[in-house]
């Protein structure tokens, strides 16, 4: 079935003689019982509001369709989705191997919190092959964390090869699937054990709700994830779940529009004299293009742009000159955004080679020619300030 159908079909199921299309937002800590005898029984469904209501159940089901998963869990943020997934896969004394281009707060969790639990984290070059990753594993390695493409530098990993090689050694694999939004990559179909994503990005799609999802097929792993969520007391507000569900219904229609515009912007940028390289795997010039083409069915709207040499002030002046790009973190909403990212790269162990500042662009749903004109005037200023023009 077409992705657009799969994300909508459950919305019209005949579950009641008459009902609204969308589930109600039920705000509830307490769920009242008609009789004391059902107080501790699960027969009537969850006994406490923390387990979520109808909107959570409908969202989880729709996300299962999206990720081709048996079970999907919700988390209050994308970062929480990653940390829950990691904690479910490891024990004290274990080691996790993490791609160096991981979203940096995920890295921070590995370096700070995992360490406190006696779990070591090591960081691998983002373009390491499956064999190279296996060579970095020890007998303590229990989890490999991929992010494909990686944050800021957009390297693609060979999910299938890594998952197969890891499974043969009893190591689980987790993929941060936020960039592909669950639409353009199905990590579970490629053998990964867990696909997690920030729903705050494309699924929500409107820059107004936080959320995360953790998708799995293995019932044992599902039980461990369920336990982590319950034991740590995680909860997703019904308002946020409702907003994400609303966004999810149009995700498969919005994403191709982001892709069309982003590809046009990326191709255009690549030809500009102020630009060294556009980091976007859908570009045929990308070193990851072959893997991307094999495993992904499309590209979203987020890319990196390495500029010719210039100072921090030059890069900030470029951002300030843009009229159609907001300057702020996060991405995946309808709006175009731009950020200067050099400070985040310094946290990496394996420094990417580059000569100039790194800008991150999110290409939104505005008219693409307007975005290109805006970028052109910004690059004119950058070129003048840096003496390139
Ligand atoms: C790749 C990636 N994963 C996870 C997250 C975390 O999402 P959230 O902001 O909802 O915690 C982000 C946020 O920017 C991200 O870019």
CSV table of C-alpha atoms and ligand atoms in Angstrom, one decimal:
chain,number,residue,atom,x,y,z
A,1,UNK,CA,0.0,0.0,0.0
A,2,UNK,CA,1.1,3.6,-0.7
A,3,UNK,CA,2.6,5.3,2.3
A,4,UNK,CA,0.0,8.0,2.2
A,5,UNK,CA,-2.7,5.4,2.5
A,6,UNK,CA,-1.0,3.5,5.2
A,7,UNK,CA,-0.7,6.6,7.4
A,8,UNK,CA,-4.4,7.4,7.0
A,9,UNK,CA,-6.3,4.2,6.7
A,10,UNK,CA,-6.9,3.6,10.4
A,11,UNK,CA,-8.4,7.1,10.8
A,12,UNK,CA,-11.7,5.9,9.2
A,13,UNK,CA,-12.0,2.5,10.8
A,14,UNK,CA,-15.6,1.9,12.0
A,15,UNK,CA,-14.9,1.5,15.7
A,16,UNK,CA,-18.1,3.1,17.0
A,17,UNK,CA,-21.6,3.7,15.7
A,18,UNK,CA,-20.6,7.4,15.3
A,19,UNK,CA,-17.3,9.1,16.3
A,20,UNK,CA,-15.1,12.0,15.5
A,21,UNK,CA,-12.3,11.4,13.0
A,22,UNK,CA,-9.6,12.2,15.5
A,23,UNK,CA,-9.3,10.7,19.0
A,24,UNK,CA,-10.2,13.0,21.9
A,25,UNK,CA,-7.5,14.5,24.1
A,26,UNK,CA,-8.1,12.9,27.5
A,27,UNK,CA,-6.3,14.6,30.3
A,28,UNK,CA,-6.1,12.2,33.1
A,29,UNK,CA,-4.0,11.2,36.0
A,30,UNK,CA,-6.7,9.3,37.7
A,31,UNK,CA,-9.0,6.8,36.0
A,32,UNK,CA,-12.1,6.1,38.0
A,33,UNK,CA,-13.4,2.6,38.5
A,34,UNK,CA,-17.2,1.9,38.8
A,35,UNK,CA,-16.3,-1.0,41.2
A,36,UNK,CA,-13.4,-1.5,43.6
A,37,UNK,CA,-12.9,-5.0,42.3
A,38,UNK,CA,-11.5,-3.6,39.0
A,39,UNK,CA,-9.0,-1.3,40.7
A,40,UNK,CA,-6.0,-3.5,40.1
A,41,UNK,CA,-7.3,-5.3,37.0
A,42,UNK,CA,-5.9,-4.7,33.5
A,43,UNK,CA,-9.1,-6.1,31.9
A,44,UNK,CA,-10.5,-2.6,31.4
A,45,UNK,CA,-7.3,-1.3,30.0
A,46,UNK,CA,-4.6,0.8,31.8
A,47,UNK,CA,-5.4,1.5,35.4
A,48,UNK,CA,-3.5,4.8,35.7
A,49,UNK,CA,-3.3,7.8,33.3
A,50,UNK,CA,0.5,7.5,32.9
A,51,UNK,CA,-0.1,4.6,30.5
A,52,UNK,CA,-1.7,7.0,28.0
A,53,UNK,CA,-5.2,7.3,26.5
A,54,UNK,CA,-6.8,6.8,23.1
A,55,UNK,CA,-4.6,9.4,21.3
A,56,UNK,CA,-1.5,7.6,22.5
A,57,UNK,CA,-2.8,4.2,21.3
A,58,UNK,CA,-3.8,5.6,17.9
A,59,UNK,CA,-0.5,7.4,17.4
A,60,UNK,CA,1.5,4.2,18.4
A,61,UNK,CA,-0.5,2.2,15.8
A,62,UNK,CA,0.1,4.7,13.0
A,63,UNK,CA,3.8,4.8,13.9
A,64,UNK,CA,3.9,1.0,13.7
A,65,UNK,CA,2.6,1.3,10.1
A,66,UNK,CA,5.2,3.9,9.4
A,67,UNK,CA,8.2,2.0,10.8
A,68,UNK,CA,7.0,-1.5,9.6
A,69,UNK,CA,7.2,-2.4,13.3
A,70,UNK,CA,5.4,-4.8,15.6
A,71,UNK,CA,5.5,-2.4,18.5
A,72,UNK,CA,6.2,1.4,18.8
A,73,UNK,CA,6.7,3.2,22.1
A,74,UNK,CA,6.4,6.9,22.7
A,75,UNK,CA,8.8,9.1,24.4
A,76,UNK,CA,8.4,12.8,25.5
A,77,UNK,CA,11.3,14.0,23.2
A,78,UNK,CA,13.5,12.6,20.5
A,79,UNK,CA,16.4,12.6,22.9
A,80,UNK,CA,14.4,10.6,25.4
A,81,UNK,CA,13.6,8.0,22.6
A,82,UNK,CA,17.3,7.5,22.1
A,83,UNK,CA,18.2,7.3,25.8
A,84,UNK,CA,15.4,4.9,26.5
A,85,UNK,CA,16.4,2.7,23.6
A,86,UNK,CA,20.0,2.6,24.7
A,87,UNK,CA,19.2,1.8,28.3
A,88,UNK,CA,16.9,-1.0,27.2
A,89,UNK,CA,19.7,-2.6,25.3
A,90,UNK,CA,22.6,-2.6,27.8
A,91,UNK,CA,23.6,-3.7,31.3
A,92,UNK,CA,26.3,-2.4,33.7
A,93,UNK,CA,29.7,-3.5,32.4
A,94,UNK,CA,28.6,-3.4,28.7
A,95,UNK,CA,30.0,-1.1,26.0
A,96,UNK,CA,28.2,0.8,23.2
A,97,UNK,CA,29.8,1.7,19.9
A,98,UNK,CA,28.4,5.0,18.6
A,99,UNK,CA,28.8,6.8,15.3
A,100,UNK,CA,30.8,9.9,15.8
A,101,UNK,CA,28.3,12.0,13.9
A,102,UNK,CA,25.5,11.2,16.4
A,103,UNK,CA,23.2,14.1,17.5
A,104,UNK,CA,25.4,15.6,20.2
A,105,UNK,CA,23.0,15.4,23.2
A,106,UNK,CA,22.8,11.7,22.5
A,107,UNK,CA,26.6,11.7,22.7
A,108,UNK,CA,26.4,13.7,25.9
A,109,UNK,CA,24.1,11.1,27.4
A,110,UNK,CA,26.5,8.3,26.5
A,111,UNK,CA,29.5,10.2,27.9
A,112,UNK,CA,27.8,11.4,31.1
A,113,UNK,CA,24.9,9.1,32.2
A,114,UNK,CA,26.0,5.8,30.7
A,115,UNK,CA,29.3,6.2,32.4
A,116,UNK,CA,27.5,6.6,35.8
A,117,UNK,CA,25.8,3.3,35.2
A,118,UNK,CA,29.1,1.6,34.4
A,119,UNK,CA,28.5,1.4,30.6
A,120,UNK,CA,31.3,2.6,28.4
A,121,UNK,CA,30.8,4.4,25.1
A,122,UNK,CA,33.2,4.5,22.2
A,123,UNK,CA,32.9,6.5,19.0
A,124,UNK,CA,33.5,5.2,15.5
A,125,UNK,CA,34.2,7.1,12.3
A,126,UNK,CA,30.8,7.8,10.6
A,127,UNK,CA,31.9,6.1,7.4
A,128,UNK,CA,33.3,3.0,9.1
A,129,UNK,CA,32.3,-0.1,7.1
A,130,UNK,CA,30.6,-3.1,8.9
A,131,UNK,CA,34.0,-4.9,9.1
A,132,UNK,CA,35.7,-1.8,10.5
A,133,UNK,CA,33.0,-1.5,13.1
A,134,UNK,CA,33.2,-5.1,14.0
A,135,UNK,CA,37.0,-4.7,14.5
A,136,UNK,CA,36.2,-1.9,17.0
A,137,UNK,CA,33.8,-4.1,19.0
A,138,UNK,CA,35.0,-6.0,22.1
A,139,UNK,CA,33.4,-8.9,23.9
A,140,UNK,CA,31.7,-6.3,26.0
A,141,UNK,CA,30.0,-4.4,23.1
A,142,UNK,CA,26.3,-4.9,23.3
A,143,UNK,CA,24.9,-2.1,21.1
A,144,UNK,CA,25.9,-0.2,18.0
A,145,UNK,CA,24.2,3.1,17.6
A,146,UNK,CA,24.0,4.4,14.0
A,147,UNK,CA,22.5,7.7,12.8
A,148,UNK,CA,22.0,7.7,9.1
A,149,UNK,CA,22.6,10.2,7.8
A,150,UNK,CA,24.6,11.6,10.7
A,151,UNK,CA,24.0,14.9,12.3
A,152,UNK,CA,25.6,17.9,10.5
A,153,UNK,CA,27.9,15.9,8.2
A,154,UNK,CA,25.2,13.6,6.8
A,155,UNK,CA,27.2,10.4,6.3
A,156,UNK,CA,25.1,7.3,5.4
A,157,UNK,CA,25.7,4.0,7.1
A,158,UNK,CA,25.2,0.6,5.7
A,159,UNK,CA,22.4,-0.5,8.0
A,160,UNK,CA,22.0,-4.0,6.6
A,161,UNK,CA,25.7,-4.9,6.6
A,162,UNK,CA,26.2,-3.5,10.1
A,163,UNK,CA,23.0,-5.1,11.5
A,164,UNK,CA,23.9,-8.5,10.0
A,165,UNK,CA,27.5,-8.5,11.3
A,166,UNK,CA,26.4,-7.3,14.7
A,167,UNK,CA,23.7,-9.9,15.1
A,168,UNK,CA,26.2,-12.6,14.3
A,169,UNK,CA,28.1,-11.4,17.4
A,170,UNK,CA,25.0,-11.0,19.6
A,171,UNK,CA,25.2,-7.2,19.4
A,172,UNK,CA,22.1,-5.1,18.9
A,173,UNK,CA,21.7,-2.2,16.5
A,174,UNK,CA,19.8,1.0,17.0
A,175,UNK,CA,19.3,3.6,14.2
A,176,UNK,CA,18.4,7.3,14.8
A,177,UNK,CA,15.9,7.5,11.9
A,178,UNK,CA,14.9,11.2,12.4
A,179,UNK,CA,16.2,12.6,9.1
A,180,UNK,CA,14.3,10.0,7.0
A,181,UNK,CA,11.3,10.5,9.3
A,182,UNK,CA,10.4,6.8,9.1
A,183,UNK,CA,9.2,7.4,5.5
A,184,UNK,CA,12.4,7.3,3.5
A,185,UNK,CA,14.2,4.6,5.5
A,186,UNK,CA,12.8,1.6,7.3
A,187,UNK,CA,15.7,0.4,9.5
A,188,UNK,CA,13.8,-2.6,10.8
A,189,UNK,CA,13.4,-3.9,7.2
A,190,UNK,CA,17.2,-3.6,6.9
A,191,UNK,CA,17.8,-5.8,9.9
A,192,UNK,CA,18.2,-3.2,12.7
A,193,UNK,CA,16.8,-4.1,16.1
A,194,UNK,CA,15.5,-0.6,17.0
A,195,UNK,CA,14.5,2.4,14.9
A,196,UNK,CA,14.1,5.5,17.0
A,197,UNK,CA,13.2,9.0,15.9
A,198,UNK,CA,12.4,12.5,17.1
A,199,UNK,CA,8.8,13.1,16.3
A,200,UNK,CA,9.4,16.7,17.1
A,201,UNK,CA,10.8,17.1,13.5
A,202,UNK,CA,8.9,15.9,10.4
A,203,UNK,CA,6.2,13.8,12.1
A,204,UNK,CA,5.0,16.7,14.1
A,205,UNK,CA,5.9,19.0,11.2
A,206,UNK,CA,4.8,22.3,12.7
A,207,UNK,CA,7.5,23.2,15.2
A,208,UNK,CA,5.1,23.1,18.1
A,209,UNK,CA,5.3,19.7,19.8
A,210,UNK,CA,8.0,17.4,21.2
A,211,UNK,CA,7.9,13.7,20.9
A,212,UNK,CA,9.9,10.6,20.2
A,213,UNK,CA,9.3,7.0,19.0
A,214,UNK,CA,11.0,3.7,19.5
A,215,UNK,CA,10.1,1.0,17.0
A,216,UNK,CA,10.9,-2.7,17.5
A,217,UNK,CA,9.9,-6.2,16.3
A,218,UNK,CA,11.5,-8.4,19.0
A,219,UNK,CA,9.0,-9.0,21.9
A,220,UNK,CA,11.9,-9.4,24.4
A,221,UNK,CA,13.3,-6.0,23.5
A,222,UNK,CA,9.8,-4.5,23.5
A,223,UNK,CA,9.4,-5.7,27.1
A,224,UNK,CA,12.7,-4.2,28.1
A,225,UNK,CA,11.8,-0.8,26.5
A,226,UNK,CA,8.4,-1.0,28.2
A,227,UNK,CA,10.1,-1.6,31.6
A,228,UNK,CA,12.5,1.4,31.1
A,229,UNK,CA,9.6,3.7,30.3
A,230,UNK,CA,7.6,2.5,33.3
A,231,UNK,CA,10.5,2.4,35.7
A,232,UNK,CA,11.8,5.9,34.8
A,233,UNK,CA,8.2,7.3,34.7
A,234,UNK,CA,8.3,8.7,31.2
A,235,UNK,CA,5.0,10.2,29.9
A,236,UNK,CA,3.9,12.0,26.7
A,237,UNK,CA,1.3,14.7,27.2
A,238,UNK,CA,-1.9,13.9,25.3
A,239,UNK,CA,-1.8,17.4,23.7
A,240,UNK,CA,1.7,16.7,22.2
A,241,UNK,CA,0.6,13.2,21.1
A,242,UNK,CA,-2.4,14.7,19.4
A,243,UNK,CA,-0.4,17.3,17.6
A,244,UNK,CA,2.1,14.7,16.4
A,245,UNK,CA,-0.7,12.5,15.2
A,246,UNK,CA,-2.2,15.4,13.3
A,247,UNK,CA,1.2,16.0,11.7
A,248,UNK,CA,1.7,12.4,10.9
A,249,UNK,CA,-1.4,12.2,8.8
A,250,UNK,CA,0.2,14.6,6.2
A,251,UNK,CA,3.8,13.5,6.6
A,252,UNK,CA,4.0,11.5,3.4
A,253,UNK,CA,2.6,14.4,1.5
A,254,UNK,CA,4.8,17.1,3.0
A,255,UNK,CA,8.1,15.2,2.8
A,256,UNK,CA,8.4,15.0,-1.0
A,257,UNK,CA,7.8,18.8,-1.2
A,258,UNK,CA,10.7,19.3,1.3
A,259,UNK,CA,12.8,16.9,-0.9
A,260,UNK,CA,12.0,18.6,-4.2
A,261,UNK,CA,13.0,22.0,-2.9
A,262,UNK,CA,16.0,20.7,-0.9
A,263,UNK,CA,17.4,19.0,-4.0
A,264,UNK,CA,17.0,22.1,-6.1
A,265,UNK,CA,18.7,24.3,-3.4
A,266,UNK,CA,21.5,21.7,-2.9
A,267,UNK,CA,22.3,21.5,-6.6
A,268,UNK,CA,22.2,25.3,-6.9
A,269,UNK,CA,24.4,25.8,-3.8
A,270,UNK,CA,26.9,23.3,-5.1
A,271,UNK,CA,27.5,25.6,-8.1
A,272,UNK,CA,28.0,28.8,-6.1
A,273,UNK,CA,31.6,30.1,-5.8
A,274,UNK,CA,31.3,30.7,-2.0
A,275,UNK,CA,30.5,27.1,-1.3
A,276,UNK,CA,33.1,24.3,-0.8
A,277,UNK,CA,30.7,21.4,-0.5
A,278,UNK,CA,27.0,20.6,0.1
A,279,UNK,CA,26.6,17.7,2.5
A,280,UNK,CA,23.4,16.0,1.2
A,281,UNK,CA,23.4,12.3,0.3
A,282,UNK,CA,20.8,12.8,-2.5
A,283,UNK,CA,23.4,14.8,-4.5
A,284,UNK,CA,25.1,12.4,-7.0
A,285,UNK,CA,28.4,14.0,-6.0
A,286,UNK,CA,28.0,12.9,-2.4
A,287,UNK,CA,30.4,10.0,-1.4
A,288,UNK,CA,27.3,8.4,0.2
A,289,UNK,CA,25.0,8.7,-2.8
A,290,UNK,CA,25.3,5.0,-3.7
A,291,UNK,CA,24.3,3.7,-0.3
A,292,UNK,CA,21.6,6.3,0.0
A,293,UNK,CA,20.1,5.4,-3.3
A,294,UNK,CA,20.2,1.7,-2.4
A,295,UNK,CA,18.5,2.0,1.0
A,296,UNK,CA,16.5,5.2,1.1
A,297,UNK,CA,13.4,6.0,-1.0
A,298,UNK,CA,13.9,9.7,-0.7
A,299,UNK,CA,15.7,12.6,1.0
A,300,UNK,CA,14.3,15.1,3.5
A,301,UNK,CA,15.0,18.8,3.7
A,302,UNK,CA,18.1,19.0,6.0
A,303,UNK,CA,21.6,19.6,4.6
A,304,UNK,CA,25.0,20.9,5.6
A,305,UNK,CA,26.8,23.6,3.6
A,306,UNK,CA,30.6,24.1,4.0
A,307,UNK,CA,31.5,27.6,3.0
A,308,UNK,CA,34.8,28.9,1.7
A,309,UNK,CA,37.0,30.2,4.5
A,310,UNK,CA,35.5,32.9,6.7
A,311,UNK,CA,35.2,33.9,10.3
A,312,UNK,CA,32.4,33.2,12.8
A,313,UNK,CA,31.3,36.8,12.3
A,314,UNK,CA,31.1,36.3,8.6
A,315,UNK,CA,29.0,33.2,9.0
A,316,UNK,CA,26.7,34.9,11.5
A,317,UNK,CA,26.3,38.0,9.2
A,318,UNK,CA,25.2,35.6,6.4
A,319,UNK,CA,22.6,34.1,8.7
A,320,UNK,CA,21.4,37.5,9.9
A,321,UNK,CA,21.0,38.7,6.3
A,322,UNK,CA,18.6,35.9,5.4
A,323,UNK,CA,15.0,37.0,5.3
A,324,UNK,CA,13.2,33.7,4.6
A,325,UNK,CA,15.2,31.5,6.9
A,326,UNK,CA,14.6,31.5,10.7
A,327,UNK,CA,17.7,31.3,12.8
A,328,UNK,CA,17.1,28.6,15.4
A,329,UNK,CA,17.6,24.9,16.4
A,330,UNK,CA,15.4,21.9,15.5
A,331,UNK,CA,14.0,21.3,12.0
A,332,UNK,CA,11.3,19.4,10.2
A,333,UNK,CA,8.7,22.0,10.5
A,334,UNK,CA,7.1,23.9,7.5
A,335,UNK,CA,9.6,26.7,7.8
A,336,UNK,CA,13.1,27.1,6.5
A,337,UNK,CA,15.9,27.4,9.1
A,338,UNK,CA,19.6,28.2,9.1
A,339,UNK,CA,22.2,27.6,11.9
A,340,UNK,CA,26.0,28.0,12.2
A,341,UNK,CA,27.3,24.6,13.5
A,342,UNK,CA,31.1,24.9,14.0
A,343,UNK,CA,30.9,24.7,17.8
A,344,UNK,CA,29.1,21.3,17.7
A,345,UNK,CA,31.8,19.8,15.4
A,346,UNK,CA,34.4,20.4,18.0
A,347,UNK,CA,32.8,17.7,20.2
A,348,UNK,CA,33.7,15.0,17.7
A,349,UNK,CA,36.6,12.6,18.1
A,350,UNK,CA,37.1,12.1,14.4
A,351,UNK,CA,37.2,15.6,13.0
A,352,UNK,CA,35.7,16.0,9.5
A,353,UNK,CA,38.2,17.7,7.1
A,354,UNK,CA,37.0,21.2,6.2
A,355,UNK,CA,38.3,24.6,5.5
A,356,UNK,CA,35.4,27.0,6.2
A,357,UNK,CA,32.4,27.4,8.4
A,358,UNK,CA,29.6,24.8,8.4
A,359,UNK,CA,26.0,26.0,8.0
A,360,UNK,CA,23.0,23.8,8.4
A,361,UNK,CA,19.9,24.5,6.3
A,362,UNK,CA,16.5,23.2,6.7
A,363,UNK,CA,14.5,23.7,3.5
A,364,UNK,CA,10.9,24.3,4.3
A,365,UNK,CA,7.7,24.5,2.2
A,366,UNK,CA,8.2,28.1,0.9
A,367,UNK,CA,8.6,28.7,-2.8
A,368,UNK,CA,12.0,27.3,-3.7
A,369,UNK,CA,13.0,30.1,-6.0
A,370,UNK,CA,12.4,32.7,-3.3
A,371,UNK,CA,14.7,30.6,-1.0
A,372,UNK,CA,17.4,30.5,-3.6
A,373,UNK,CA,17.1,34.3,-4.2
A,374,UNK,CA,17.4,34.8,-0.4
A,375,UNK,CA,20.5,32.6,-0.2
A,376,UNK,CA,22.1,34.4,-3.1
A,377,UNK,CA,21.9,37.8,-1.5
A,378,UNK,CA,23.3,36.2,1.7
A,379,UNK,CA,26.2,34.6,-0.2
A,380,UNK,CA,26.8,38.0,-1.9
A,381,UNK,CA,27.4,39.5,1.5
A,382,UNK,CA,29.5,36.5,2.6
A,383,UNK,CA,31.6,36.8,-0.5
A,384,UNK,CA,32.1,40.5,-0.1
A,385,UNK,CA,33.0,40.2,3.7
A,386,UNK,CA,35.5,37.4,3.1
A,387,UNK,CA,37.1,38.9,0.0
A,388,UNK,CA,35.9,36.1,-2.2
A,389,UNK,CA,34.2,38.6,-4.5
B,1,LIG,C1,19.1,13.5,14.6
B,1,LIG,C2,18.3,13.9,15.8
B,1,LIG,N1,18.0,13.0,16.7
B,1,LIG,C3,17.3,13.3,17.9
B,1,LIG,C4,17.0,14.7,18.2
B,1,LIG,C5,16.3,15.0,19.5
B,1,LIG,O1,15.0,15.4,19.3
B,1,LIG,P1,14.3,16.3,20.4
B,1,LIG,O2,14.7,17.7,20.2
B,1,LIG,O3,12.9,16.0,20.3
B,1,LIG,O4,14.8,15.8,21.8
B,1,LIG,C6,17.4,15.6,17.3
B,1,LIG,C7,17.0,17.1,17.6
B,1,LIG,O5,17.5,18.0,16.9
B,1,LIG,C8,18.0,15.3,16.1
B,1,LIG,O6,18.5,16.2,15.2
